[in-house]
CSV table of C-alpha atoms in Angstrom, one decimal:
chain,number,residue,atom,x,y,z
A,1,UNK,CA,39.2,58.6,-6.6
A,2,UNK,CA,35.7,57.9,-7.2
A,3,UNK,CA,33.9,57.2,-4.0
A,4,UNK,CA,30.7,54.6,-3.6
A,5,UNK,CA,28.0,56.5,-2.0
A,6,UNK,CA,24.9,55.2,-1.0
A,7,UNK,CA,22.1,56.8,-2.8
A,8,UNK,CA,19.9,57.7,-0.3
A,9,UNK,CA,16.0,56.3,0.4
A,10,UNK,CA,15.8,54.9,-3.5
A,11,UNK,CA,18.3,52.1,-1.6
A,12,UNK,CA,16.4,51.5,2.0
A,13,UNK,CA,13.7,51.3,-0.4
A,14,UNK,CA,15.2,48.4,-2.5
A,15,UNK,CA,16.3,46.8,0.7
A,16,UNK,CA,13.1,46.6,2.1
A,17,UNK,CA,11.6,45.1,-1.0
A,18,UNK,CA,14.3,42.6,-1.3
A,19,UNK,CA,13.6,41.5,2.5
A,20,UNK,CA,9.9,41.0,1.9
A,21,UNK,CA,10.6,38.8,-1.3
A,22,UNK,CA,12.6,36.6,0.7
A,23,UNK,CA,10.2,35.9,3.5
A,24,UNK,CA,7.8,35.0,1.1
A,25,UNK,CA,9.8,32.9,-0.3
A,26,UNK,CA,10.6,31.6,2.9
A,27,UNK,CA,7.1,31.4,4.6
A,28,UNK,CA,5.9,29.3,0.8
A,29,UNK,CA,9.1,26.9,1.8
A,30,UNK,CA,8.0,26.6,5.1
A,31,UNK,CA,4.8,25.7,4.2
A,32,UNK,CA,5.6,23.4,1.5
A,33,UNK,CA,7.6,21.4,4.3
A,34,UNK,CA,5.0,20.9,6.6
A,35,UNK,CA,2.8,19.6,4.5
A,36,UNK,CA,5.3,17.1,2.9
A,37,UNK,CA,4.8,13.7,4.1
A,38,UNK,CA,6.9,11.2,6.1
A,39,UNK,CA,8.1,8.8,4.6
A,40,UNK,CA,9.6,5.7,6.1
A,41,UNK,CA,11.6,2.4,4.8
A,42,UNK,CA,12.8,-0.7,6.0
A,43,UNK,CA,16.2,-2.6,6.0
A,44,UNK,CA,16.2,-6.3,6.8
A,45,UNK,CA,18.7,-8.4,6.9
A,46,UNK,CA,17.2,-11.7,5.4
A,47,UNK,CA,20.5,-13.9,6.7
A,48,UNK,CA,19.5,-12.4,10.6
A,49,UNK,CA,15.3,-13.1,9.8
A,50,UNK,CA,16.0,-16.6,8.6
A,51,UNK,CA,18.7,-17.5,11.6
A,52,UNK,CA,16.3,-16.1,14.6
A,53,UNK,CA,13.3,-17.1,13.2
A,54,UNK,CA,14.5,-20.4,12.4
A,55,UNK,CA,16.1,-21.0,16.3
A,56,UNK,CA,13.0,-19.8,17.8
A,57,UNK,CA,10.0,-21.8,15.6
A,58,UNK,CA,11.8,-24.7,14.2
A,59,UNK,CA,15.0,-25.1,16.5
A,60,UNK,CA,17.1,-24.5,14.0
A,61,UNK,CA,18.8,-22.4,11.9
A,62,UNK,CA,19.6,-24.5,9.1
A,63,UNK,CA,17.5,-22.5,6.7
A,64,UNK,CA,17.1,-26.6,4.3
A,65,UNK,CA,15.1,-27.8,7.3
A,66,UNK,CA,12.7,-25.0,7.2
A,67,UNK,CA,10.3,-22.7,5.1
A,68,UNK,CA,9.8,-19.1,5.8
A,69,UNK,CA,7.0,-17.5,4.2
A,70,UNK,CA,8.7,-13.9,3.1
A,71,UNK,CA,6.0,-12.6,1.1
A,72,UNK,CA,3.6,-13.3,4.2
A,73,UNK,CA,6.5,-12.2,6.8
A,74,UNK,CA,7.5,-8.7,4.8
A,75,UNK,CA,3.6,-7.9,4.3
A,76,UNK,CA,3.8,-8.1,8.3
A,77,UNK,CA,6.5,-5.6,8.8
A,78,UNK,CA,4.9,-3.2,6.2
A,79,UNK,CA,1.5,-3.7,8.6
A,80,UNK,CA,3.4,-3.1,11.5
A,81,UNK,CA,5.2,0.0,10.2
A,82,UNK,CA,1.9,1.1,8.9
A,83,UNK,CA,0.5,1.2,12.5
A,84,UNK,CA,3.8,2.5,14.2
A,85,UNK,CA,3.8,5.5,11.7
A,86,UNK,CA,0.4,6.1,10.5
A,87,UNK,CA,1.3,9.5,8.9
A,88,UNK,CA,4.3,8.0,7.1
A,89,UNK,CA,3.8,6.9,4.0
A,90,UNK,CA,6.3,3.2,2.5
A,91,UNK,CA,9.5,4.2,0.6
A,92,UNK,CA,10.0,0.1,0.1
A,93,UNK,CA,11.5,-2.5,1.2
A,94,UNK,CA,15.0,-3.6,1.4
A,95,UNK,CA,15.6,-6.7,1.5
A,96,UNK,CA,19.5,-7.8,2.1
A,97,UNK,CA,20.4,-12.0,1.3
A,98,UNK,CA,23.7,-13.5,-0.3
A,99,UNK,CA,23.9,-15.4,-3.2
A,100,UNK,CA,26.6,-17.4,-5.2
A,101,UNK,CA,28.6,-14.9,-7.1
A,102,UNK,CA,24.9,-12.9,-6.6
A,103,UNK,CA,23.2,-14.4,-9.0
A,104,UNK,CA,19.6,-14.4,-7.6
A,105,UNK,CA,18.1,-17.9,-6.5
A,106,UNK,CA,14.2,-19.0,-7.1
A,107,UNK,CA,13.4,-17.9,-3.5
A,108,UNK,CA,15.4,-14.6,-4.1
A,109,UNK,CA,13.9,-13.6,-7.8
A,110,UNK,CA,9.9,-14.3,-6.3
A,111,UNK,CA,10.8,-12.2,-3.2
A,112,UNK,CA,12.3,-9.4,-5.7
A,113,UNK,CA,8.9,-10.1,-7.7
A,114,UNK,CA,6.8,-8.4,-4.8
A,115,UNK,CA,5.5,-4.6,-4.6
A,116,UNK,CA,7.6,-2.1,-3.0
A,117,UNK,CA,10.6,-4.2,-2.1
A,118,UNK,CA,14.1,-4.2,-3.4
A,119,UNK,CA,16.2,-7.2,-3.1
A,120,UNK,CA,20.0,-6.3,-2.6
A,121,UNK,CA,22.7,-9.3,-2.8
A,122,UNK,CA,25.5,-9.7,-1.1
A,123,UNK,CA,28.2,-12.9,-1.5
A,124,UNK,CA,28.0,-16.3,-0.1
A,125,UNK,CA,31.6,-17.9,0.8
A,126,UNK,CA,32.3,-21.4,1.3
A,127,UNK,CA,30.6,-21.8,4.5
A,128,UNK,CA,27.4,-20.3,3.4
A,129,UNK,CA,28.2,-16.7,5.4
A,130,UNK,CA,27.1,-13.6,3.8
A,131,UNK,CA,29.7,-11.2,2.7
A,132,UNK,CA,28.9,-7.5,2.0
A,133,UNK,CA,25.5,-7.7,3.4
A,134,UNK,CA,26.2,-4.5,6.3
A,135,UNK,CA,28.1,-2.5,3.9
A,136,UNK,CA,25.1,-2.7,1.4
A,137,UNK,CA,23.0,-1.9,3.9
A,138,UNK,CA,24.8,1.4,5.2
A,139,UNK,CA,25.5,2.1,1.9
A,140,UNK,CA,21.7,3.0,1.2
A,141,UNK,CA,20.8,3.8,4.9
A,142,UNK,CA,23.1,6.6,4.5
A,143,UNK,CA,22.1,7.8,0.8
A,144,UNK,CA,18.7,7.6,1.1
A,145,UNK,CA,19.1,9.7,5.1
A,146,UNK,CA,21.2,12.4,2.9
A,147,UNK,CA,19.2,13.2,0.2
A,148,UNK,CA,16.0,13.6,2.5
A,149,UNK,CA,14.4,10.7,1.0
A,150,UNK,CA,12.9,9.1,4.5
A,151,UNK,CA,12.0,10.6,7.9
A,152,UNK,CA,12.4,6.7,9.7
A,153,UNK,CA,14.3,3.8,9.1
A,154,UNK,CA,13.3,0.2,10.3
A,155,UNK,CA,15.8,-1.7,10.5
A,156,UNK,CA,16.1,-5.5,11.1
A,157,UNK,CA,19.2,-7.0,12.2
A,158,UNK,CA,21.5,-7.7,14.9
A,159,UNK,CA,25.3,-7.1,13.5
A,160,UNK,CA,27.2,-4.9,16.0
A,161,UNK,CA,28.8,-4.1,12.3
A,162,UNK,CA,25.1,-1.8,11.4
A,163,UNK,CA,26.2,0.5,14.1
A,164,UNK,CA,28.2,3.3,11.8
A,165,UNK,CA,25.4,2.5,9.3
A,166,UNK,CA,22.7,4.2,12.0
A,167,UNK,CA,25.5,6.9,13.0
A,168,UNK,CA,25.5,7.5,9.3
A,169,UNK,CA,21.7,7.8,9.1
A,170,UNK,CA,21.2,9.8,12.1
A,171,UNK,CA,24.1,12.3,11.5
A,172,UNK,CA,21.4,13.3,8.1
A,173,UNK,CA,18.7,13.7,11.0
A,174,UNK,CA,16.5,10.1,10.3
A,175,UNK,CA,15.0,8.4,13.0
A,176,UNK,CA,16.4,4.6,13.1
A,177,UNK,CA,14.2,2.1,14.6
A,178,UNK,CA,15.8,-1.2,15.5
A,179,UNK,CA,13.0,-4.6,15.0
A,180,UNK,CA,14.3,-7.8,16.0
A,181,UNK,CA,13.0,-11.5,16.7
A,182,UNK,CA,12.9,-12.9,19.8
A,183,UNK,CA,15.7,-15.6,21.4
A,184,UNK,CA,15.2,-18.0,23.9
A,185,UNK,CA,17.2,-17.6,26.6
A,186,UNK,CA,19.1,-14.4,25.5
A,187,UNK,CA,20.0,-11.7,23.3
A,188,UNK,CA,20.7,-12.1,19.1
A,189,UNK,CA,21.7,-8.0,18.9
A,190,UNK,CA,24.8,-6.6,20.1
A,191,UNK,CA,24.3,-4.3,22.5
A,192,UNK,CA,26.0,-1.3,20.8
A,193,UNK,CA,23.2,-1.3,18.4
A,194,UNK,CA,20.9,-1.5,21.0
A,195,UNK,CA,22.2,1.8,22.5
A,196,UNK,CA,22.4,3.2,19.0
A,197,UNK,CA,19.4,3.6,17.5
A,198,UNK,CA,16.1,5.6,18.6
A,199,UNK,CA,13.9,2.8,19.4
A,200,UNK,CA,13.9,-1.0,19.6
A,201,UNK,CA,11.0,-3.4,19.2
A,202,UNK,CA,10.8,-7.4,19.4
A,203,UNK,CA,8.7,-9.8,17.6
A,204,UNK,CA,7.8,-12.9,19.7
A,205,UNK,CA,6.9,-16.5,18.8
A,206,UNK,CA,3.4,-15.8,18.2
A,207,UNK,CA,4.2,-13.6,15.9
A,208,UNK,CA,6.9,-15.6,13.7
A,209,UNK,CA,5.3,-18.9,13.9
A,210,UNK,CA,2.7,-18.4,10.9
A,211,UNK,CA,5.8,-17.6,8.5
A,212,UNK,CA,7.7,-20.4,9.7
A,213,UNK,CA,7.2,-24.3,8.6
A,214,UNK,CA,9.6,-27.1,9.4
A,215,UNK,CA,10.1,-29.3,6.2
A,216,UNK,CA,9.2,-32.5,7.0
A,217,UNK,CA,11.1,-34.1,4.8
A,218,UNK,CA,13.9,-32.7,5.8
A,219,UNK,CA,14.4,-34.9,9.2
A,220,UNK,CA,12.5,-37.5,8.4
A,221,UNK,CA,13.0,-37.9,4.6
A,222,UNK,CA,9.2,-37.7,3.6
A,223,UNK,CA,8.2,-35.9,0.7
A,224,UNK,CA,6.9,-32.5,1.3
A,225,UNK,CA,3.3,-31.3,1.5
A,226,UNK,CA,2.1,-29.1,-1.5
A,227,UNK,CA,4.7,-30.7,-4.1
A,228,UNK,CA,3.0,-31.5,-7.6
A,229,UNK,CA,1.5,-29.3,-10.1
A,230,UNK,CA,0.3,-25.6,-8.8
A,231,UNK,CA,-3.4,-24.9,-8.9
A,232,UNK,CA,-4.5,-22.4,-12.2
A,233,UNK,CA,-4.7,-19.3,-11.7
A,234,UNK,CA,-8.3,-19.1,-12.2
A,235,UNK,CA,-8.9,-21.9,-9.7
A,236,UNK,CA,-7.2,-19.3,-6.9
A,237,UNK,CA,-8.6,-16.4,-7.9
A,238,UNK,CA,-12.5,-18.3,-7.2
A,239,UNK,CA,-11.0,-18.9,-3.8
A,240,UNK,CA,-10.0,-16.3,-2.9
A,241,UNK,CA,-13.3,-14.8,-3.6
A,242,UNK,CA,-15.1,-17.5,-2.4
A,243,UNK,CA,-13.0,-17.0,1.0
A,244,UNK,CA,-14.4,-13.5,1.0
A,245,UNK,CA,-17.8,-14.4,0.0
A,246,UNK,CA,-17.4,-16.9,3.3
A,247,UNK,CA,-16.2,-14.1,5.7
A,248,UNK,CA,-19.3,-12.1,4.5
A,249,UNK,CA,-21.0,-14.0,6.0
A,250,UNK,CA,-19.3,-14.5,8.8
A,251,UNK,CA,-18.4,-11.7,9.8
A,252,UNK,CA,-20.5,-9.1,7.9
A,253,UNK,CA,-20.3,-6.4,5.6
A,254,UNK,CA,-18.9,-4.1,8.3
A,255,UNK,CA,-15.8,-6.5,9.2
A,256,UNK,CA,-14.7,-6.3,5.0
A,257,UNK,CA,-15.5,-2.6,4.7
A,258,UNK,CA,-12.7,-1.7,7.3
A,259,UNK,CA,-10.2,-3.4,5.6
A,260,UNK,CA,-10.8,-1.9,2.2
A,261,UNK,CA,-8.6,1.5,3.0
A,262,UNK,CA,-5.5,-0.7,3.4
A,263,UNK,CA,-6.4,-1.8,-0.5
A,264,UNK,CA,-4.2,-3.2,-2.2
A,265,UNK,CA,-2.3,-4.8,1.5
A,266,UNK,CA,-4.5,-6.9,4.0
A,267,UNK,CA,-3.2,-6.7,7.7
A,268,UNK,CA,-0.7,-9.4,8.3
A,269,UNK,CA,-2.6,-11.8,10.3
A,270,UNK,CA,-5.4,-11.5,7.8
A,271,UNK,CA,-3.8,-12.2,5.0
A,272,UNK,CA,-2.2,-15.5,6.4
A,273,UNK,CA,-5.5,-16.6,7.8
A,274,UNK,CA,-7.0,-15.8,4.0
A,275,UNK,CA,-3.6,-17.8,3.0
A,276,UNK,CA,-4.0,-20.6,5.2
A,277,UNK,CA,-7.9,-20.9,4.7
A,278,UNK,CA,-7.2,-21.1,1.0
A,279,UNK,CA,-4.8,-23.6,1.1
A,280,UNK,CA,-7.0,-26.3,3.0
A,281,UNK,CA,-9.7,-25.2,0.0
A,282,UNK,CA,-7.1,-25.7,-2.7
A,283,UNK,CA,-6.0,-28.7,-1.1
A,284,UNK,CA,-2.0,-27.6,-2.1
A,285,UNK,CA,0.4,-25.2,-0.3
A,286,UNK,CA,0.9,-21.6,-2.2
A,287,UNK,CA,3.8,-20.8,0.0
A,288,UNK,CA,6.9,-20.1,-2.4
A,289,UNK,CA,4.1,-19.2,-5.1
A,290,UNK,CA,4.1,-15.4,-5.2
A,291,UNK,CA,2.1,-15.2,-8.2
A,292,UNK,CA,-0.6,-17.1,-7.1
A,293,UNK,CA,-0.3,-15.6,-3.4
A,294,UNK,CA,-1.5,-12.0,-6.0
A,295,UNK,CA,-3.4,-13.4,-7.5
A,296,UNK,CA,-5.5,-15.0,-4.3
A,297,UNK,CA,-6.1,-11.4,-3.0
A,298,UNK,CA,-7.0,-10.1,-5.9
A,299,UNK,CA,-10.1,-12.9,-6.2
A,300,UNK,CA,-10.4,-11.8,-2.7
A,301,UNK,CA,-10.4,-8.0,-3.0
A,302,UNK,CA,-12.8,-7.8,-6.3
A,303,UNK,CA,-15.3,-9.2,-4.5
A,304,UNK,CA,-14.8,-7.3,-1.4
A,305,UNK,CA,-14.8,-3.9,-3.4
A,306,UNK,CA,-18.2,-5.1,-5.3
A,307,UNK,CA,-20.1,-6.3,-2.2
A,308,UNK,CA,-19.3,-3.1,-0.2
């Protein structure tokens, strides 16, 4: 019977080495790790933004009798993320809707157009009701929570149905961070969500009211500002610098220099004031124009970059 022996210090020897390789190994892990950034995304539920914004600006929810700016409202969220989790850098956004046999609408293909988001469909049915929005939704809350891909989840909703979606993120170890809109009068979250998730913040009136515009038309039967032909691009990119040029002088060199590290995003209520302040220039609305809305901050931004 032949007998394993150990072989004496040639062996400790070995050990040793062996246990020093692998706390090198793990002290360059370790290190690796904490120095890896946060990185944070957002899920919103476009059928819950349109309904409670809707209610609480334009008294409805009927989204025909309003427009809602989404390029200008998701550039707010990625602002307000940016500030919540200043070491975090954006995955993207998510941005969850329904669609007729999900083919993509107008609205839906400009939104799907814009940096950094994703646009995820769902179905309509015959009452206009989303169908498969929540399952979507945990769907990637939970893939992207496995696989390390963010640190902190926004989400924006109110389903009592998103509840094993934040379960499912927060079993992986993410932070889920609950946004809503505020409701007159009451509550549009279930509570079980509410008790869920890690924090929860509310938007108010003043904050939804420069995404939100109440079609005219569409209760009184007028025709609706901004229709006609679209300014040319050339025409909006001089605006936009000649906006800049304006706050210059304004405001001074100092004002514009601040902004320039959040290049190529303006703070949310910057860029709608640079929105709105171009539009009275142009004389025509760019809402529903995210091309042009670009190509308005880039006029803006070039001369910003070249004057300071």
């Amino acid at each position: 019977m032949n007998d394993v022996r150990p072989t004496g210090p040639l062996d400790l020897t070995t050990l040793a080495a062996g246990i020093e390789r692998t706390n090198e190994l793990l002290t360059r892990v370790l290190a690796e790790v904490a120095t890896t950034p946060s990185t944070h995304a957002a899920f919103v539920d476009a059928g819950y933004v349109y309904a409670a914004a809707g209610r609480l600006v334009a008294g409805t929810e009927d989204r025909k009798a309003f427009d809602l700016d989404a390029e200008g409202l998701i550039e707010a969220f990625i602002d307000k993320a940016r500030m919540i989790f200043p070491d975090s850098r954006l995955l993207r956004v998510y941005w969850y809707d329904g669609a007729r046999r999900r083919i993509h609408t107008q609205e839906q293909q400009r939104i799907a157009e814009l940096p950094d988001v994703k646009v995820r469909l769902g179905n309509l049915n015959a009452n206009n009701q989303q169908k498969g929005v929540d399952s979507l939704i945990r769907s990637d809350l939970e893939s992207l929570a496995r696989h390390r891909a963010i640190t902190d989840a926004v989400l924006i909703g109110g389903d009592e149905d998103l509840v094993s979606a934040v379960e499912a993120a927060q079993g992986y170890g993410a932070r889920v961070h609950l946004w809503g809109i505020e409701a007159a009068g009451g509550r549009n979250q279930a509570e079980p969500l509410l008790w869920e998730v890690d924090s929860a913040r509310t938007f108010d009136l003043e904050f939804c009211k420069p995404y939100v515009t109440r079609r005219v038309g569409a209760e009184y039967g007028e025709t609706a500002v901004g229709e006609g032909p679209a300014p040319q691009r050339e025409e909006v990119r001089f605006v936009g610098a000649q906006v800049a040029a304006q706050w210059l002088a304004e405001r001074g060199r100092g004002w514009l220099a601040e902004l320039l590290p959040g290049h190529p995003y303006l703070p949310g209520a910057v860029d709608q004031e640079l929105l709105t302040t171009a539009e009275a220039l142009l004389r025509h609305s760019l809402r529903g124009h995210a091309d042009l809305r670009r190509v308005l901050r880039d006029g803006f931004w070039e001369h910003v970059q070249a004057q300071c």
